[in-house]
Amino acid sequence: MATINRFEDIEAWKQARTLCKLFFDTWKADLNFSRDFELLNQMKKSSGSVMDNIAEGFGRGNRKEFIYFLGVSKGSGSEFRSQLYRAMDQGYISKETFDDLYTKSDLISAKTARFIDYLNRTDIRGSRYKVEEPTENYTDQETISFENFENN
């Protein structure tokens, strides 16, 4: 598995971002969908929550919390897929659009589940637990320069 330094490096996050944009493009194309504020708002939140929870979990710097937020992300994906049925049943999206969005969302959930499995098997604890050595030693000259800066 590749080293992940930022949440933007996580493949499931990248795909969730693409899904979110695709959904936004879809509802903007249908005036009737845009008028169903309740469903539209729920779908905007659930599609965004898929990517946002991956990012938040990663940002916690703790494997256990990351796994928890990945689970929340998966739950948001399931919620989004359920809402897709409602959008299709109301005639806001076609069967073809439903299938495309559903499949993409389902693949993200599967990828996230595999990532959770990996994290459950690894000994990596998270960036919160890294002990970093100082990268430089400060000299008296730097201290003097700092003092001179403060006195000016």
PDB file of N, CA, C and O in Angstrom, residues 38-113:
ATOM      1  N   GLU A  38     -35.813  19.387   0.325  1.00  0.00           N
ATOM      2  CA  GLU A  38     -35.532  18.431   1.396  1.00  0.00           C
ATOM      3  C   GLU A  38     -34.666  17.270   0.909  1.00  0.00           C
ATOM      4  O   GLU A  38     -33.619  16.983   1.478  1.00  0.00           O
ATOM      5  N   LEU A  39     -35.102  16.620  -0.165  1.00  0.00           N
ATOM      6  CA  LEU A  39     -34.329  15.495  -0.691  1.00  0.00           C
ATOM      7  C   LEU A  39     -32.983  15.972  -1.210  1.00  0.00           C
ATOM      8  O   LEU A  39     -31.947  15.350  -0.933  1.00  0.00           O
ATOM      9  N   LEU A  40     -32.985  17.069  -1.921  1.00  0.00           N
ATOM     10  CA  LEU A  40     -31.742  17.596  -2.472  1.00  0.00           C
ATOM     11  C   LEU A  40     -30.746  17.910  -1.361  1.00  0.00           C
ATOM     12  O   LEU A  40     -29.573  17.542  -1.441  1.00  0.00           O
ATOM     13  N   ASN A  41     -31.210  18.547  -0.301  1.00  0.00           N
ATOM     14  CA  ASN A  41     -30.331  18.885   0.813  1.00  0.00           C
ATOM     15  C   ASN A  41     -29.766  17.628   1.473  1.00  0.00           C
ATOM     16  O   ASN A  41     -28.574  17.559   1.787  1.00  0.00           O
ATOM     17  N   GLN A  42     -30.620  16.617   1.668  1.00  0.00           N
ATOM     18  CA  GLN A  42     -30.147  15.372   2.276  1.00  0.00           C
ATOM     19  C   GLN A  42     -29.091  14.709   1.394  1.00  0.00           C
ATOM     20  O   GLN A  42     -28.088  14.195   1.902  1.00  0.00           O
ATOM     21  N   MET A  43     -29.308  14.717   0.090  1.00  0.00           N
ATOM     22  CA  MET A  43     -28.362  14.057  -0.816  1.00  0.00           C
ATOM     23  C   MET A  43     -27.057  14.835  -0.919  1.00  0.00           C
ATOM     24  O   MET A  43     -25.984  14.238  -1.034  1.00  0.00           O
ATOM     25  N   LYS A  44     -27.136  16.155  -0.884  1.00  0.00           N
ATOM     26  CA  LYS A  44     -25.910  16.951  -0.888  1.00  0.00           C
ATOM     27  C   LYS A  44     -25.095  16.665   0.371  1.00  0.00           C
ATOM     28  O   LYS A  44     -23.882  16.503   0.310  1.00  0.00           O
ATOM     29  N   LYS A  45     -25.791  16.568   1.511  1.00  0.00           N
ATOM     30  CA  LYS A  45     -25.089  16.294   2.765  1.00  0.00           C
ATOM     31  C   LYS A  45     -24.496  14.888   2.787  1.00  0.00           C
ATOM     32  O   LYS A  45     -23.351  14.699   3.195  1.00  0.00           O
ATOM     33  N   SER A  46     -25.269  13.883   2.367  1.00  0.00           N
ATOM     34  CA  SER A  46     -24.749  12.511   2.445  1.00  0.00           C
ATOM     35  C   SER A  46     -23.612  12.286   1.457  1.00  0.00           C
ATOM     36  O   SER A  46     -22.621  11.639   1.798  1.00  0.00           O
ATOM     37  N   SER A  47     -23.722  12.837   0.253  1.00  0.00           N
ATOM     38  CA  SER A  47     -22.626  12.646  -0.715  1.00  0.00           C
ATOM     39  C   SER A  47     -21.367  13.363  -0.237  1.00  0.00           C
ATOM     40  O   SER A  47     -20.263  12.838  -0.344  1.00  0.00           O
ATOM     41  N   GLY A  48     -21.520  14.556   0.324  1.00  0.00           N
ATOM     42  CA  GLY A  48     -20.368  15.281   0.861  1.00  0.00           C
ATOM     43  C   GLY A  48     -19.787  14.618   2.092  1.00  0.00           C
ATOM     44  O   GLY A  48     -18.583  14.642   2.319  1.00  0.00           O
ATOM     45  N   SER A  49     -20.657  14.003   2.884  1.00  0.00           N
ATOM     46  CA  SER A  49     -20.226  13.354   4.117  1.00  0.00           C
ATOM     47  C   SER A  49     -19.307  12.168   3.847  1.00  0.00           C
ATOM     48  O   SER A  49     -18.440  11.849   4.664  1.00  0.00           O
ATOM     49  N   VAL A  50     -19.470  11.536   2.704  1.00  0.00           N
ATOM     50  CA  VAL A  50     -18.607  10.392   2.359  1.00  0.00           C
ATOM     51  C   VAL A  50     -17.154  10.855   2.329  1.00  0.00           C
ATOM     52  O   VAL A  50     -16.284  10.277   2.978  1.00  0.00           O
ATOM     53  N   MET A  51     -16.890  11.939   1.611  1.00  0.00           N
ATOM     54  CA  MET A  51     -15.512  12.415   1.508  1.00  0.00           C
ATOM     55  C   MET A  51     -15.070  13.154   2.765  1.00  0.00           C
ATOM     56  O   MET A  51     -13.928  13.020   3.202  1.00  0.00           O
ATOM     57  N   ASP A  52     -15.978  13.902   3.378  1.00  0.00           N
ATOM     58  CA  ASP A  52     -15.606  14.692   4.549  1.00  0.00           C
ATOM     59  C   ASP A  52     -15.206  13.827   5.736  1.00  0.00           C
ATOM     60  O   ASP A  52     -14.287  14.176   6.485  1.00  0.00           O
ATOM     61  N   ASN A  53     -15.877  12.708   5.931  1.00  0.00           N
ATOM     62  CA  ASN A  53     -15.543  11.846   7.063  1.00  0.00           C
ATOM     63  C   ASN A  53     -14.225  11.110   6.855  1.00  0.00           C
ATOM     64  O   ASN A  53     -13.518  10.836   7.822  1.00  0.00           O
ATOM     65  N   ILE A  54     -13.884  10.815   5.623  1.00  0.00           N
ATOM     66  CA  ILE A  54     -12.558  10.248   5.349  1.00  0.00           C
ATOM     67  C   ILE A  54     -11.498  11.264   5.747  1.00  0.00           C
ATOM     68  O   ILE A  54     -10.527  10.939   6.438  1.00  0.00           O
ATOM     69  N   ALA A  55     -11.697  12.518   5.328  1.00  0.00           N
ATOM     70  CA  ALA A  55     -10.739  13.577   5.651  1.00  0.00           C
ATOM     71  C   ALA A  55     -10.662  13.815   7.152  1.00  0.00           C
ATOM     72  O   ALA A  55      -9.564  13.925   7.718  1.00  0.00           O
ATOM     73  N   GLU A  56     -11.816  13.885   7.819  1.00  0.00           N
ATOM     74  CA  GLU A  56     -11.806  14.144   9.259  1.00  0.00           C
ATOM     75  C   GLU A  56     -11.123  13.015  10.023  1.00  0.00           C
ATOM     76  O   GLU A  56     -10.313  13.261  10.920  1.00  0.00           O
ATOM     77  N   GLY A  57     -11.428  11.786   9.662  1.00  0.00           N
ATOM     78  CA  GLY A  57     -10.802  10.650  10.335  1.00  0.00           C
ATOM     79  C   GLY A  57      -9.301  10.651  10.163  1.00  0.00           C
ATOM     80  O   GLY A  57      -8.548  10.413  11.113  1.00  0.00           O
ATOM     81  N   PHE A  58      -8.849  10.938   8.950  1.00  0.00           N
ATOM     82  CA  PHE A  58      -7.410  10.996   8.704  1.00  0.00           C
ATOM     83  C   PHE A  58      -6.778  12.097   9.546  1.00  0.00           C
ATOM     84  O   PHE A  58      -5.709  11.917  10.139  1.00  0.00           O
ATOM     85  N   GLY A  59      -7.450  13.224   9.617  1.00  0.00           N
ATOM     86  CA  GLY A  59      -6.922  14.366  10.348  1.00  0.00           C
ATOM     87  C   GLY A  59      -6.818  14.149  11.846  1.00  0.00           C
ATOM     88  O   GLY A  59      -6.078  14.856  12.526  1.00  0.00           O
ATOM     89  N   ARG A  60      -7.512  13.174  12.376  1.00  0.00           N
ATOM     90  CA  ARG A  60      -7.450  12.888  13.805  1.00  0.00           C
ATOM     91  C   ARG A  60      -6.100  12.318  14.213  1.00  0.00           C
ATOM     92  O   ARG A  60      -5.721  12.399  15.371  1.00  0.00           O
ATOM     93  N   GLY A  61      -5.376  11.719  13.253  1.00  0.00           N
ATOM     94  CA  GLY A  61      -4.040  11.203  13.547  1.00  0.00           C
ATOM     95  C   GLY A  61      -4.031   9.997  14.458  1.00  0.00           C
ATOM     96  O   GLY A  61      -3.025   9.719  15.111  1.00  0.00           O
ATOM     97  N   ASN A  62      -5.132   9.277  14.510  1.00  0.00           N
ATOM     98  CA  ASN A  62      -5.258   8.138  15.405  1.00  0.00           C
ATOM     99  C   ASN A  62      -5.972   7.028  14.642  1.00  0.00           C
ATOM    100  O   ASN A  62      -7.067   7.241  14.118  1.00  0.00           O
ATOM    101  N   ARG A  63      -5.357   5.871  14.558  1.00  0.00           N
ATOM    102  CA  ARG A  63      -5.913   4.769  13.762  1.00  0.00           C
ATOM    103  C   ARG A  63      -7.333   4.415  14.179  1.00  0.00           C
ATOM    104  O   ARG A  63      -8.210   4.236  13.334  1.00  0.00           O
ATOM    105  N   LYS A  64      -7.589   4.308  15.475  1.00  0.00           N
ATOM    106  CA  LYS A  64      -8.927   3.913  15.931  1.00  0.00           C
ATOM    107  C   LYS A  64      -9.985   4.939  15.534  1.00  0.00           C
ATOM    108  O   LYS A  64     -11.076   4.578  15.098  1.00  0.00           O
ATOM    109  N   GLU A  65      -9.664   6.211  15.687  1.00  0.00           N
ATOM    110  CA  GLU A  65     -10.612   7.251  15.283  1.00  0.00           C
ATOM    111  C   GLU A  65     -10.776   7.259  13.770  1.00  0.00           C
ATOM    112  O   GLU A  65     -11.881   7.471  13.263  1.00  0.00           O
ATOM    113  N   PHE A  66      -9.694   7.031  13.044  1.00  0.00           N
ATOM    114  CA  PHE A  66      -9.755   6.980  11.591  1.00  0.00           C
ATOM    115  C   PHE A  66     -10.702   5.868  11.153  1.00  0.00           C
ATOM    116  O   PHE A  66     -11.570   6.072  10.303  1.00  0.00           O
ATOM    117  N   ILE A  67     -10.569   4.707  11.752  1.00  0.00           N
ATOM    118  CA  ILE A  67     -11.446   3.584  11.424  1.00  0.00           C
ATOM    119  C   ILE A  67     -12.903   3.955  11.714  1.00  0.00           C
ATOM    120  O   ILE A  67     -13.796   3.668  10.912  1.00  0.00           O
ATOM    121  N   TYR A  68     -13.132   4.598  12.844  1.00  0.00           N
ATOM    122  CA  TYR A  68     -14.490   5.024  13.182  1.00  0.00           C
ATOM    123  C   TYR A  68     -15.065   5.936  12.093  1.00  0.00           C
ATOM    124  O   TYR A  68     -16.183   5.728  11.614  1.00  0.00           O
ATOM    125  N   PHE A  69     -14.306   6.959  11.684  1.00  0.00           N
ATOM    126  CA  PHE A  69     -14.797   7.902  10.689  1.00  0.00           C
ATOM    127  C   PHE A  69     -14.925   7.267   9.303  1.00  0.00           C
ATOM    128  O   PHE A  69     -15.799   7.657   8.519  1.00  0.00           O
ATOM    129  N   LEU A  70     -14.075   6.294   8.998  1.00  0.00           N
ATOM    130  CA  LEU A  70     -14.260   5.551   7.745  1.00  0.00           C
ATOM    131  C   LEU A  70     -15.588   4.808   7.783  1.00  0.00           C
ATOM    132  O   LEU A  70     -16.291   4.718   6.771  1.00  0.00           O
ATOM    133  N   GLY A  71     -15.953   4.279   8.941  1.00  0.00           N
ATOM    134  CA  GLY A  71     -17.251   3.623   9.095  1.00  0.00           C
ATOM    135  C   GLY A  71     -18.405   4.596   8.909  1.00  0.00           C
ATOM    136  O   GLY A  71     -19.422   4.268   8.284  1.00  0.00           O
ATOM    137  N   VAL A  72     -18.250   5.807   9.440  1.00  0.00           N
ATOM    138  CA  VAL A  72     -19.271   6.837   9.248  1.00  0.00           C
ATOM    139  C   VAL A  72     -19.378   7.177   7.761  1.00  0.00           C
ATOM    140  O   VAL A  72     -20.482   7.336   7.219  1.00  0.00           O
ATOM    141  N   SER A  73     -18.250   7.255   7.093  1.00  0.00           N
ATOM    142  CA  SER A  73     -18.236   7.515   5.653  1.00  0.00           C
ATOM    143  C   SER A  73     -19.011   6.435   4.894  1.00  0.00           C
ATOM    144  O   SER A  73     -19.816   6.740   4.010  1.00  0.00           O
ATOM    145  N   LYS A  74     -18.758   5.183   5.260  1.00  0.00           N
ATOM    146  CA  LYS A  74     -19.494   4.076   4.624  1.00  0.00           C
ATOM    147  C   LYS A  74     -20.998   4.212   4.870  1.00  0.00           C
ATOM    148  O   LYS A  74     -21.814   3.980   3.983  1.00  0.00           O
ATOM    149  N   GLY A  75     -21.367   4.590   6.090  1.00  0.00           N
ATOM    150  CA  GLY A  75     -22.777   4.782   6.408  1.00  0.00           C
ATOM    151  C   GLY A  75     -23.401   5.889   5.570  1.00  0.00           C
ATOM    152  O   GLY A  75     -24.531   5.761   5.096  1.00  0.00           O
ATOM    153  N   SER A  76     -22.656   6.959   5.364  1.00  0.00           N
ATOM    154  CA  SER A  76     -23.145   8.051   4.522  1.00  0.00           C
ATOM    155  C   SER A  76     -23.317   7.592   3.079  1.00  0.00           C
ATOM    156  O   SER A  76     -24.250   8.016   2.393  1.00  0.00           O
ATOM    157  N   GLY A  77     -22.431   6.715   2.637  1.00  0.00           N
ATOM    158  CA  GLY A  77     -22.567   6.154   1.292  1.00  0.00           C
ATOM    159  C   GLY A  77     -23.841   5.333   1.162  1.00  0.00           C
ATOM    160  O   GLY A  77     -24.553   5.413   0.153  1.00  0.00           O
ATOM    161  N   SER A  78     -24.158   4.544   2.188  1.00  0.00           N
ATOM    162  CA  SER A  78     -25.401   3.765   2.175  1.00  0.00           C
ATOM    163  C   SER A  78     -26.616   4.691   2.175  1.00  0.00           C
ATOM    164  O   SER A  78     -27.598   4.449   1.471  1.00  0.00           O
ATOM    165  N   GLU A  79     -26.549   5.740   2.964  1.00  0.00           N
ATOM    166  CA  GLU A  79     -27.631   6.719   3.005  1.00  0.00           C
ATOM    167  C   GLU A  79     -27.828   7.348   1.619  1.00  0.00           C
ATOM    168  O   GLU A  79     -28.958   7.482   1.134  1.00  0.00           O
ATOM    169  N   PHE A  80     -26.728   7.725   0.981  1.00  0.00           N
ATOM    170  CA  PHE A  80     -26.793   8.312  -0.361  1.00  0.00           C
ATOM    171  C   PHE A  80     -27.435   7.341  -1.344  1.00  0.00           C
ATOM    172  O   PHE A  80     -28.299   7.734  -2.142  1.00  0.00           O
ATOM    173  N   ARG A  81     -27.042   6.069  -1.283  1.00  0.00           N
ATOM    174  CA  ARG A  81     -27.621   5.082  -2.214  1.00  0.00           C
ATOM    175  C   ARG A  81     -29.118   4.910  -1.969  1.00  0.00           C
ATOM    176  O   ARG A  81     -29.894   4.785  -2.916  1.00  0.00           O
ATOM    177  N   SER A  82     -29.551   4.954  -0.729  1.00  0.00           N
ATOM    178  CA  SER A  82     -30.984   4.879  -0.429  1.00  0.00           C
ATOM    179  C   SER A  82     -31.712   6.091  -1.006  1.00  0.00           C
ATOM    180  O   SER A  82     -32.805   5.970  -1.579  1.00  0.00           O
ATOM    181  N   GLN A  83     -31.104   7.246  -0.868  1.00  0.00           N
ATOM    182  CA  GLN A  83     -31.709   8.468  -1.393  1.00  0.00           C
ATOM    183  C   GLN A  83     -31.764   8.466  -2.919  1.00  0.00           C
ATOM    184  O   GLN A  83     -32.666   9.061  -3.510  1.00  0.00           O
ATOM    185  N   LEU A  84     -30.817   7.785  -3.544  1.00  0.00           N
ATOM    186  CA  LEU A  84     -30.865   7.654  -4.999  1.00  0.00           C
ATOM    187  C   LEU A  84     -32.160   6.975  -5.440  1.00  0.00           C
ATOM    188  O   LEU A  84     -32.747   7.351  -6.462  1.00  0.00           O
ATOM    189  N   TYR A  85     -32.603   5.978  -4.685  1.00  0.00           N
ATOM    190  CA  TYR A  85     -33.874   5.322  -5.002  1.00  0.00           C
ATOM    191  C   TYR A  85     -35.012   6.332  -4.966  1.00  0.00           C
ATOM    192  O   TYR A  85     -35.879   6.341  -5.841  1.00  0.00           O
ATOM    193  N   ARG A  86     -35.019   7.178  -3.940  1.00  0.00           N
ATOM    194  CA  ARG A  86     -36.075   8.181  -3.833  1.00  0.00           C
ATOM    195  C   ARG A  86     -36.038   9.145  -5.012  1.00  0.00           C
ATOM    196  O   ARG A  86     -37.082   9.507  -5.566  1.00  0.00           O
ATOM    197  N   ALA A  87     -34.839   9.561  -5.400  1.00  0.00           N
ATOM    198  CA  ALA A  87     -34.701  10.484  -6.534  1.00  0.00           C
ATOM    199  C   ALA A  87     -35.184   9.831  -7.825  1.00  0.00           C
ATOM    200  O   ALA A  87     -35.865  10.463  -8.639  1.00  0.00           O
ATOM    201  N   MET A  88     -34.861   8.556  -8.011  1.00  0.00           N
ATOM    202  CA  MET A  88     -35.311   7.847  -9.215  1.00  0.00           C
ATOM    203  C   MET A  88     -36.829   7.655  -9.168  1.00  0.00           C
ATOM    204  O   MET A  88     -37.516   7.879 -10.170  1.00  0.00           O
ATOM    205  N   ASP A  89     -37.353   7.270  -8.013  1.00  0.00           N
ATOM    206  CA  ASP A  89     -38.793   7.047  -7.886  1.00  0.00           C
ATOM    207  C   ASP A  89     -39.594   8.325  -8.141  1.00  0.00           C
ATOM    208  O   ASP A  89     -40.731   8.257  -8.611  1.00  0.00           O
ATOM    209  N   GLN A  90     -39.015   9.475  -7.840  1.00  0.00           N
ATOM    210  CA  GLN A  90     -39.687  10.755  -8.090  1.00  0.00           C
ATOM    211  C   GLN A  90     -39.481  11.239  -9.531  1.00  0.00           C
ATOM    212  O   GLN A  90     -40.032  12.260  -9.925  1.00  0.00           O
ATOM    213  N   GLY A  91     -38.685  10.514 -10.297  1.00  0.00           N
ATOM    214  CA  GLY A  91     -38.437  10.888 -11.692  1.00  0.00           C
ATOM    215  C   GLY A  91     -37.388  11.969 -11.866  1.00  0.00           C
ATOM    216  O   GLY A  91     -37.248  12.537 -12.941  1.00  0.00           O
ATOM    217  N   TYR A  92     -36.604  12.237 -10.809  1.00  0.00           N
ATOM    218  CA  TYR A  92     -35.570  13.264 -10.898  1.00  0.00           C
ATOM    219  C   TYR A  92     -34.329  12.775 -11.631  1.00  0.00           C
ATOM    220  O   TYR A  92     -33.590  13.576 -12.204  1.00  0.00           O
ATOM    221  N   ILE A  93     -34.084  11.477 -11.554  1.00  0.00           N
ATOM    222  CA  ILE A  93     -32.947  10.900 -12.266  1.00  0.00           C
ATOM    223  C   ILE A  93     -33.418   9.677 -13.029  1.00  0.00           C
ATOM    224  O   ILE A  93     -34.370   9.002 -12.632  1.00  0.00           O
ATOM    225  N   SER A  94     -32.736   9.398 -14.123  1.00  0.00           N
ATOM    226  CA  SER A  94     -33.066   8.231 -14.946  1.00  0.00           C
ATOM    227  C   SER A  94     -32.482   6.968 -14.316  1.00  0.00           C
ATOM    228  O   SER A  94     -31.623   7.035 -13.429  1.00  0.00           O
ATOM    229  N   LYS A  95     -32.929   5.836 -14.794  1.00  0.00           N
ATOM    230  CA  LYS A  95     -32.387   4.558 -14.337  1.00  0.00           C
ATOM    231  C   LYS A  95     -30.889   4.492 -14.646  1.00  0.00           C
ATOM    232  O   LYS A  95     -30.096   4.001 -13.839  1.00  0.00           O
ATOM    233  N   GLU A  96     -30.502   5.014 -15.788  1.00  0.00           N
ATOM    234  CA  GLU A  96     -29.086   5.007 -16.184  1.00  0.00           C
ATOM    235  C   GLU A  96     -28.246   5.854 -15.213  1.00  0.00           C
ATOM    236  O   GLU A  96     -27.174   5.424 -14.768  1.00  0.00           O
ATOM    237  N   THR A  97     -28.732   7.039 -14.866  1.00  0.00           N
ATOM    238  CA  THR A  97     -28.021   7.893 -13.915  1.00  0.00           C
ATOM    239  C   THR A  97     -27.990   7.239 -12.543  1.00  0.00           C
ATOM    240  O   THR A  97     -26.958   7.244 -11.863  1.00  0.00           O
ATOM    241  N   PHE A  98     -29.120   6.652 -12.136  1.00  0.00           N
ATOM    242  CA  PHE A  98     -29.180   5.921 -10.871  1.00  0.00           C
ATOM    243  C   PHE A  98     -28.102   4.847 -10.834  1.00  0.00           C
ATOM    244  O   PHE A  98     -27.340   4.761  -9.878  1.00  0.00           O
ATOM    245  N   ASP A  99     -28.065   4.021 -11.887  1.00  0.00           N
ATOM    246  CA  ASP A  99     -27.098   2.916 -11.927  1.00  0.00           C
ATOM    247  C   ASP A  99     -25.662   3.420 -11.835  1.00  0.00           C
ATOM    248  O   ASP A  99     -24.839   2.842 -11.118  1.00  0.00           O
ATOM    249  N   ASP A 100     -25.370   4.509 -12.546  1.00  0.00           N
ATOM    250  CA  ASP A 100     -24.014   5.051 -12.547  1.00  0.00           C
ATOM    251  C   ASP A 100     -23.628   5.557 -11.153  1.00  0.00           C
ATOM    252  O   ASP A 100     -22.569   5.191 -10.619  1.00  0.00           O
ATOM    253  N   LEU A 101     -24.478   6.378 -10.547  1.00  0.00           N
ATOM    254  CA  LEU A 101     -24.185   6.921  -9.221  1.00  0.00           C
ATOM    255  C   LEU A 101     -24.160   5.824  -8.161  1.00  0.00           C
ATOM    256  O   LEU A 101     -23.300   5.824  -7.276  1.00  0.00           O
ATOM    257  N   TYR A 102     -25.090   4.886  -8.252  1.00  0.00           N
ATOM    258  CA  TYR A 102     -25.153   3.792  -7.278  1.00  0.00           C
ATOM    259  C   TYR A 102     -23.881   2.947  -7.344  1.00  0.00           C
ATOM    260  O   TYR A 102     -23.271   2.650  -6.310  1.00  0.00           O
ATOM    261  N   THR A 103     -23.481   2.580  -8.557  1.00  0.00           N
ATOM    262  CA  THR A 103     -22.286   1.747  -8.735  1.00  0.00           C
ATOM    263  C   THR A 103     -21.039   2.447  -8.203  1.00  0.00           C
ATOM    264  O   THR A 103     -20.237   1.845  -7.485  1.00  0.00           O
ATOM    265  N   LYS A 104     -20.882   3.733  -8.541  1.00  0.00           N
ATOM    266  CA  LYS A 104     -19.716   4.486  -8.058  1.00  0.00           C
ATOM    267  C   LYS A 104     -19.710   4.558  -6.529  1.00  0.00           C
ATOM    268  O   LYS A 104     -18.678   4.359  -5.887  1.00  0.00           O
ATOM    269  N   SER A 105     -20.864   4.829  -5.942  1.00  0.00           N
ATOM    270  CA  SER A 105     -20.957   4.902  -4.485  1.00  0.00           C
ATOM    271  C   SER A 105     -20.663   3.551  -3.840  1.00  0.00           C
ATOM    272  O   SER A 105     -19.958   3.481  -2.824  1.00  0.00           O
ATOM    273  N   ASP A 106     -21.175   2.499  -4.419  1.00  0.00           N
ATOM    274  CA  ASP A 106     -20.957   1.153  -3.885  1.00  0.00           C
ATOM    275  C   ASP A 106     -19.470   0.769  -3.950  1.00  0.00           C
ATOM    276  O   ASP A 106     -18.942   0.157  -3.017  1.00  0.00           O
ATOM    277  N   LEU A 107     -18.808   1.142  -5.030  1.00  0.00           N
ATOM    278  CA  LEU A 107     -17.372   0.854  -5.158  1.00  0.00           C
ATOM    279  C   LEU A 107     -16.560   1.620  -4.115  1.00  0.00           C
ATOM    280  O   LEU A 107     -15.588   1.090  -3.559  1.00  0.00           O
ATOM    281  N   ILE A 108     -16.951   2.855  -3.824  1.00  0.00           N
ATOM    282  CA  ILE A 108     -16.264   3.643  -2.796  1.00  0.00           C
ATOM    283  C   ILE A 108     -16.431   2.967  -1.437  1.00  0.00           C
ATOM    284  O   ILE A 108     -15.482   2.849  -0.664  1.00  0.00           O
ATOM    285  N   SER A 109     -17.636   2.495  -1.149  1.00  0.00           N
ATOM    286  CA  SER A 109     -17.874   1.801   0.123  1.00  0.00           C
ATOM    287  C   SER A 109     -17.040   0.534   0.223  1.00  0.00           C
ATOM    288  O   SER A 109     -16.489   0.234   1.288  1.00  0.00           O
ATOM    289  N   ALA A 110     -16.940  -0.200  -0.870  1.00  0.00           N
ATOM    290  CA  ALA A 110     -16.131  -1.430  -0.861  1.00  0.00           C
ATOM    291  C   ALA A 110     -14.653  -1.103  -0.651  1.00  0.00           C
ATOM    292  O   ALA A 110     -13.957  -1.774   0.118  1.00  0.00           O
ATOM    293  N   LYS A 111     -14.181  -0.064  -1.312  1.00  0.00           N
ATOM    294  CA  LYS A 111     -12.779   0.351  -1.155  1.00  0.00           C
ATOM    295  C   LYS A 111     -12.533   0.797   0.292  1.00  0.00           C
ATOM    296  O   LYS A 111     -11.508   0.472   0.890  1.00  0.00           O
ATOM    297  N   THR A 112     -13.480   1.511   0.858  1.00  0.00           N
ATOM    298  CA  THR A 112     -13.358   1.972   2.237  1.00  0.00           C
ATOM    299  C   THR A 112     -13.357   0.788   3.195  1.00  0.00           C
ATOM    300  O   THR A 112     -12.581   0.761   4.165  1.00  0.00           O
ATOM    301  N   ALA A 113     -14.191  -0.204   2.930  1.00  0.00           N
ATOM    302  CA  ALA A 113     -14.230  -1.410   3.773  1.00  0.00           C
ATOM    303  C   ALA A 113     -12.882  -2.130   3.738  1.00  0.00           C
ATOM    304  O   ALA A 113     -12.390  -2.590   4.780  1.00  0.00           O
TER     305      ALA A 113
END
